[in-house]
Short mmCIF file of C-alpha atoms in Angstrom, two decimals:
data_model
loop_
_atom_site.label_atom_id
_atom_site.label_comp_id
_atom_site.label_asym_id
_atom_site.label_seq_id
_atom_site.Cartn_x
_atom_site.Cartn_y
_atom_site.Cartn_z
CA UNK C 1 272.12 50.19 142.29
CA UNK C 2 271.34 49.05 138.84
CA UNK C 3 268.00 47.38 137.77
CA UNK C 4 267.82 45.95 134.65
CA UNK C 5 264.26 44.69 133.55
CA UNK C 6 264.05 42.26 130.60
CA UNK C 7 260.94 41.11 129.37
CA UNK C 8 260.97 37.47 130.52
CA UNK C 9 263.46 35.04 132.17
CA UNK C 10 265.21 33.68 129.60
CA UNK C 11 266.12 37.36 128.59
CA UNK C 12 267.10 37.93 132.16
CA UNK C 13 269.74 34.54 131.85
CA UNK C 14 270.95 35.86 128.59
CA UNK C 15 272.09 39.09 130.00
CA UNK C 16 273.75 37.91 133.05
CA UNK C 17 275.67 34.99 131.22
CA UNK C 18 276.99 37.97 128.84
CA UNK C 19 277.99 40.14 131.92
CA UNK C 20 279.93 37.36 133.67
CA UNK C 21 281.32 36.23 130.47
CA UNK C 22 282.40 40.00 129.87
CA UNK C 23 283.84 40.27 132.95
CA UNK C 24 285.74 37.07 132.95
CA UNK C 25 287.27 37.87 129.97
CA UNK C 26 287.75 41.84 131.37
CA UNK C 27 289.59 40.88 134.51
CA UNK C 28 292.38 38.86 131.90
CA UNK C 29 292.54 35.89 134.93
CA UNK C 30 296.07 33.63 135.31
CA UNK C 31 296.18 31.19 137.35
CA UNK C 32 298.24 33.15 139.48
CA UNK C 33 295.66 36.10 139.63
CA UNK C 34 291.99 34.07 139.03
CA UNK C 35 288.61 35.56 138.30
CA UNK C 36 286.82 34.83 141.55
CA UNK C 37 282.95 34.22 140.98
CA UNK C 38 280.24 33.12 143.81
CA UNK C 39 277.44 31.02 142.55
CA UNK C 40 273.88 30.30 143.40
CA UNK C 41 271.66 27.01 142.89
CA UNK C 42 267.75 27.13 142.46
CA UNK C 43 266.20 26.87 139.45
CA UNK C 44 267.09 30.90 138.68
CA UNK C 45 270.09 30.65 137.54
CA UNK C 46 269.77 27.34 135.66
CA UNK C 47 269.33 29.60 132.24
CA UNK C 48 272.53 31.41 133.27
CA UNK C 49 274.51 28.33 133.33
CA UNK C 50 273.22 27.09 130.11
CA UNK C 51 274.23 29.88 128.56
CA UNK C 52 277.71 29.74 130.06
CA UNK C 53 277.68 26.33 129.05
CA UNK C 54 277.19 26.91 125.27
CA UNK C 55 279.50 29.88 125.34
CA UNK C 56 282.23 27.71 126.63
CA UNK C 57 281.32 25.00 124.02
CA UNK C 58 281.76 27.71 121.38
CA UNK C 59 285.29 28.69 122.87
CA UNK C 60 283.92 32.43 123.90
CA UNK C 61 284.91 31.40 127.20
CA UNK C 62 287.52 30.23 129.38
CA UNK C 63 286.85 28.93 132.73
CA UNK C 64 290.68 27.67 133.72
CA UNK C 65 291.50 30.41 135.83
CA UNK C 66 288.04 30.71 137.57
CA UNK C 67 287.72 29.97 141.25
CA UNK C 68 284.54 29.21 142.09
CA UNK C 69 282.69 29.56 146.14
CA UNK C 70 279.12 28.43 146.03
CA UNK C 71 276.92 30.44 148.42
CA UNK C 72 274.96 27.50 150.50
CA UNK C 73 274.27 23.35 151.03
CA UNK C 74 271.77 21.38 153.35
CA UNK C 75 273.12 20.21 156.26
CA UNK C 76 273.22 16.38 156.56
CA UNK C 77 273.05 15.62 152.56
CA UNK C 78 276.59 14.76 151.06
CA UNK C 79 277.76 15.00 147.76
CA UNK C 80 276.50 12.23 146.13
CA UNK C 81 272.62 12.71 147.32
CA UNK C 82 270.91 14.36 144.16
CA UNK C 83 269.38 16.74 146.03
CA UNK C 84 272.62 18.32 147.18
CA UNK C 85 274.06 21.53 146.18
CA UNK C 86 277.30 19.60 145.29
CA UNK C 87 275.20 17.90 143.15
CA UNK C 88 273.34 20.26 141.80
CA UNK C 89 276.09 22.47 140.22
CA UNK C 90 278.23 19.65 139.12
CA UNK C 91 275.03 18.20 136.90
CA UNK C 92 274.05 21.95 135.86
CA UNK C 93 277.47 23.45 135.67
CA UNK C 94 281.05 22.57 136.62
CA UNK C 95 281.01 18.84 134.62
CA UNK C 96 280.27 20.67 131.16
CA UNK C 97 283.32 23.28 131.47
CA UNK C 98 286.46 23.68 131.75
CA UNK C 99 286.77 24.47 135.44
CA UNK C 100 289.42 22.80 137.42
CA UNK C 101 287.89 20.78 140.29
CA UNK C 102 290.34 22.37 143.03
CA UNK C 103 289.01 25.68 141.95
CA UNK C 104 285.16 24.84 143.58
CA UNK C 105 284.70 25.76 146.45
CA UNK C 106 281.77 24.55 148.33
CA UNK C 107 280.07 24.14 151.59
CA UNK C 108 280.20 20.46 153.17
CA UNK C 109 276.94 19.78 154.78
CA UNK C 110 278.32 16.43 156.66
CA UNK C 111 280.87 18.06 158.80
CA UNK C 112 280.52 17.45 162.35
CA UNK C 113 282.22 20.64 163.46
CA UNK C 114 280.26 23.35 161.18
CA UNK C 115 281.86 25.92 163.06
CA UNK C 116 285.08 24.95 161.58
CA UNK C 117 284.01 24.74 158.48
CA UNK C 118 282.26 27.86 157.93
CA UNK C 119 285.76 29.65 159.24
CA UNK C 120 287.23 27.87 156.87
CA UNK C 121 285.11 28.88 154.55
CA UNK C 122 285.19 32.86 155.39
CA UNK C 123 289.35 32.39 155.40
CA UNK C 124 289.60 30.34 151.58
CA UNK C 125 287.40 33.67 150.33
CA UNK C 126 289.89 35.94 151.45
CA UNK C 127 293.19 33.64 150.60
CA UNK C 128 291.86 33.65 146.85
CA UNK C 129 291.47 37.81 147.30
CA UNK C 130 288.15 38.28 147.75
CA UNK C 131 284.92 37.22 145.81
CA UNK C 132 285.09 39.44 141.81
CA UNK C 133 281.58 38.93 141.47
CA UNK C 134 279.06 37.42 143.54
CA UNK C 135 275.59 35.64 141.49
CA UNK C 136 272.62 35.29 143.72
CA UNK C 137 268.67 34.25 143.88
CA UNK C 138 266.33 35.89 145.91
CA UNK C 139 263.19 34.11 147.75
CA UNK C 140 260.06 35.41 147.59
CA UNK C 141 260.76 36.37 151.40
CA UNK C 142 263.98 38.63 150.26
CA UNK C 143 266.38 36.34 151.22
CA UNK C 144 269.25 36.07 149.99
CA UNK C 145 271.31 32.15 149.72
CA UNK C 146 270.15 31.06 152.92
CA UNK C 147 270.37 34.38 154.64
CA UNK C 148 266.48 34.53 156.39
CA UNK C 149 264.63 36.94 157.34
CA UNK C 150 266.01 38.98 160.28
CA UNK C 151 269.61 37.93 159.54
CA UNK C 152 271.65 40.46 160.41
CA UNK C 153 273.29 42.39 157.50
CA UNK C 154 276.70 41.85 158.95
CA UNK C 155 276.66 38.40 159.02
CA UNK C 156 279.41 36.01 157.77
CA UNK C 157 279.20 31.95 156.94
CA UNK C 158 277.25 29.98 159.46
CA UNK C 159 274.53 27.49 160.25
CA UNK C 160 270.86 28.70 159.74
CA UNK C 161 268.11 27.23 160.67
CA UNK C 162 265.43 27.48 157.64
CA UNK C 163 261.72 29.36 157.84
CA UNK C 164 258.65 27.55 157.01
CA UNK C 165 258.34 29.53 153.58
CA UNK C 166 261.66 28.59 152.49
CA UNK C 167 260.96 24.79 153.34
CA UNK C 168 257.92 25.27 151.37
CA UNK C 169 259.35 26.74 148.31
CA UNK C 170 262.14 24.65 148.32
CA UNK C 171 259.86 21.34 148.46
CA UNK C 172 259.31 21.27 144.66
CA UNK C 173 262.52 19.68 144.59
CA UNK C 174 262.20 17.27 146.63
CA UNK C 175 258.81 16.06 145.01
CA UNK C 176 256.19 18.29 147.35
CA UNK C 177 257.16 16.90 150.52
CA UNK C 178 257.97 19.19 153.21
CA UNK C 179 259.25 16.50 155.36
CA UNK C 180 261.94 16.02 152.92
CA UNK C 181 263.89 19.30 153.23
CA UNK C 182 266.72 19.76 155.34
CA UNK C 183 265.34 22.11 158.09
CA UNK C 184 269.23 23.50 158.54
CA UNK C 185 271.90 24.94 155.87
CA UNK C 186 275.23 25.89 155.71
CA UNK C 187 275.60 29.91 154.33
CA UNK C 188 277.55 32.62 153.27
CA UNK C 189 276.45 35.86 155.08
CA UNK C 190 275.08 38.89 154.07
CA UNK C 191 278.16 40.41 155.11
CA UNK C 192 280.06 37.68 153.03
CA UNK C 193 277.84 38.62 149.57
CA UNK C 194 278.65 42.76 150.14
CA UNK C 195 282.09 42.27 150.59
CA UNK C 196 281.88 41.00 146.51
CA UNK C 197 283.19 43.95 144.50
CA UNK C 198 279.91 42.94 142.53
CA UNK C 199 276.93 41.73 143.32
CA UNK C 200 273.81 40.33 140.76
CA UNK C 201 270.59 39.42 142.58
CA UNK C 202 268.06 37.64 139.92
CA UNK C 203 264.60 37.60 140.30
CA UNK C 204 261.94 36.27 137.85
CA UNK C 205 258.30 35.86 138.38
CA UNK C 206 255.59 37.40 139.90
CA UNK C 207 256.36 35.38 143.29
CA UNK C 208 259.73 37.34 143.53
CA UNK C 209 257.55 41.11 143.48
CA UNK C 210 257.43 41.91 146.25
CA UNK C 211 261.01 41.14 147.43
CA UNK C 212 262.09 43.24 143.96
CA UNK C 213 260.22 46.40 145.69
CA UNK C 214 261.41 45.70 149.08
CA UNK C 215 265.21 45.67 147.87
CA UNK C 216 264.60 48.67 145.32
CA UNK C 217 262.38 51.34 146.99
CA UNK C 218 262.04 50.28 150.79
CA UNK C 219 263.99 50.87 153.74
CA UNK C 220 267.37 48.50 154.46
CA UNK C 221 266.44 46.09 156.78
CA UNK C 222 267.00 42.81 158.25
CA UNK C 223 263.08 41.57 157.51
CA UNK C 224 264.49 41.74 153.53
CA UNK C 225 268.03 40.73 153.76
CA UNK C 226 268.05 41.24 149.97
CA UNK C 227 267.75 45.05 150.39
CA UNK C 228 271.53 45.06 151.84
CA UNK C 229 272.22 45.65 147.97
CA UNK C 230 271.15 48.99 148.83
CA UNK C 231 274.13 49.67 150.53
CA UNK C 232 276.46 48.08 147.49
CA UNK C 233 278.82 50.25 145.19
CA UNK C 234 278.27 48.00 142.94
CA UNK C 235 275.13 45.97 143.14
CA UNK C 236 272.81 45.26 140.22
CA UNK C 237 269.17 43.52 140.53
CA UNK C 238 268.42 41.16 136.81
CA UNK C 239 264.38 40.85 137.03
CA UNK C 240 261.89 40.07 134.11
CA UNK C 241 258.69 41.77 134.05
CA UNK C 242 256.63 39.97 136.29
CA UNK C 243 259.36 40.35 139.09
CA UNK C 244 258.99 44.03 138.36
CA UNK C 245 255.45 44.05 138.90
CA UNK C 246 255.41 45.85 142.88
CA UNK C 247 257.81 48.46 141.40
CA UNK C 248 256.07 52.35 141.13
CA UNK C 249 255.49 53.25 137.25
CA UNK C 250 258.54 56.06 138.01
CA UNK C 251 260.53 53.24 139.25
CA UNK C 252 260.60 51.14 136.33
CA UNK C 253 260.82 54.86 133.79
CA UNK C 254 263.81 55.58 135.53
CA UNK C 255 265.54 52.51 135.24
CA UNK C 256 264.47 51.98 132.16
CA UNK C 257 265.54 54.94 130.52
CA UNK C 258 269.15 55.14 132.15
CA UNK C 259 269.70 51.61 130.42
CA UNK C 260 268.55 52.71 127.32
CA UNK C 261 270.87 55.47 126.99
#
């Protein structure tokens, strides 16, 4: 595991839009052979997609041969509903590049037969060969997308039903009220994240501590699904400072040194 510690979170967003722009441009994708990228929502990775925003704009980017498979949605909001995931990422992301709109893939929280969809789901992943590099949140429980605690670490796309805290934190979008938030959600698995050849968790603020130190120096376990990246070849935690805060002093020397090589 990598963890890279930047002093704030618009450091953090820098650095991860210049690794997925670096390995974009790495992997050389046609579209017979595309760069295949999972994506988060939240307000975390809103810095990342500004910067991949104004790197397109500036032509250091290319996002025509991207395929795109977004981790989560509500169940019971559709497309339209501002609140939505599909939403979300076309207002934050996929309307200001270049990305072709058959190549996003996302999670429809209307469909009466979620079952089926989630399958469907699992099987597109593996038709476009697999996820390159996977781009994830973490709550301030250690979940990961909508994967809650005591998921199990094998587990592929399904229906979950949400935990109080998530409701909670999840409320500021939908102006404080609780009652507002879908109570169920559409998800990748655990399973589904560390079967990405890579794997970014962000984390920023002092809310996300304690989830940073669960995933970095305690045990794997299904209370923190996040600390599944534990078990990654090639997993990497992006944190600023304050997310770093629960980590030992030796922690945070080590990590810090090996990145400053």
């Amino acid at each position: 595991m990598r963890v890279i510690i930047k002093e704030d979170a618009a450091k953090c967003a820098t650095f991860v839009a210049g690794y997925i722009a670096y390995r974009i441009k790495q992997a050389k994708p046609t579209s017979a052979k595309p760069f295949v990228l999972g994506l988060p929502t939240g307000s975390t990775p809103l810095g990342v997609y500004k910067e991949l925003i104004a790197m397109y704009k500036n032509k250091k980017i290319s996002f025509e041969n991207v395929v795109t498979f977004n981790m989560d949605e509500y169940v019971g909001l559709d497309e339209n509903n501002p609140q939505s995931y599909h939403y979300f990422m076309f207002e934050n992301f996929f309307n200001h590049i270049n990305v072709k709109r058959e190549n996003i893939h996302i999670l429809n929280g209307m469909t009466k037969d979620y079952a089926k969809e989630c399958d469907s789901y699992e099987r597109a992943i593996a038709k476009a060969g697999g996820i390159d590099l996977f781009l994830g949140g973490v709550g301030s429980d250690g979940h990961i997308a909508f994967n809650e605690p005591f998921s199990s670490l094998t587990s592929r796309t399904r229906i979950k039903t949400l935990a109080p805290s998530t409701i909670k934190d999840n409320s500021r979008f939908f102006g404080g009220d609780m009652q507002k938030v879908p109570t169920q959600a559409l998800t990748v698995g655990v399973g589904t994240i560390m079967d990405a050849k890579e794997v970014i968790i962000m984390a920023t603020g002092a809310g996300k501590a304690e989830a940073v130190c669960q995933a970095v120096e305690g045990n794997i376990n299904h209370r923190w699904t996040v600390s599944a990246l534990q078990t990654h070849r090639h997993g990497m935690i992006v944190c600023d400072e304050q997310a770093a805060g629960g980590l030992s002093a030796g922690t945070k020397e080590y990590f810090n040194s090996i990145e400053n090589r």
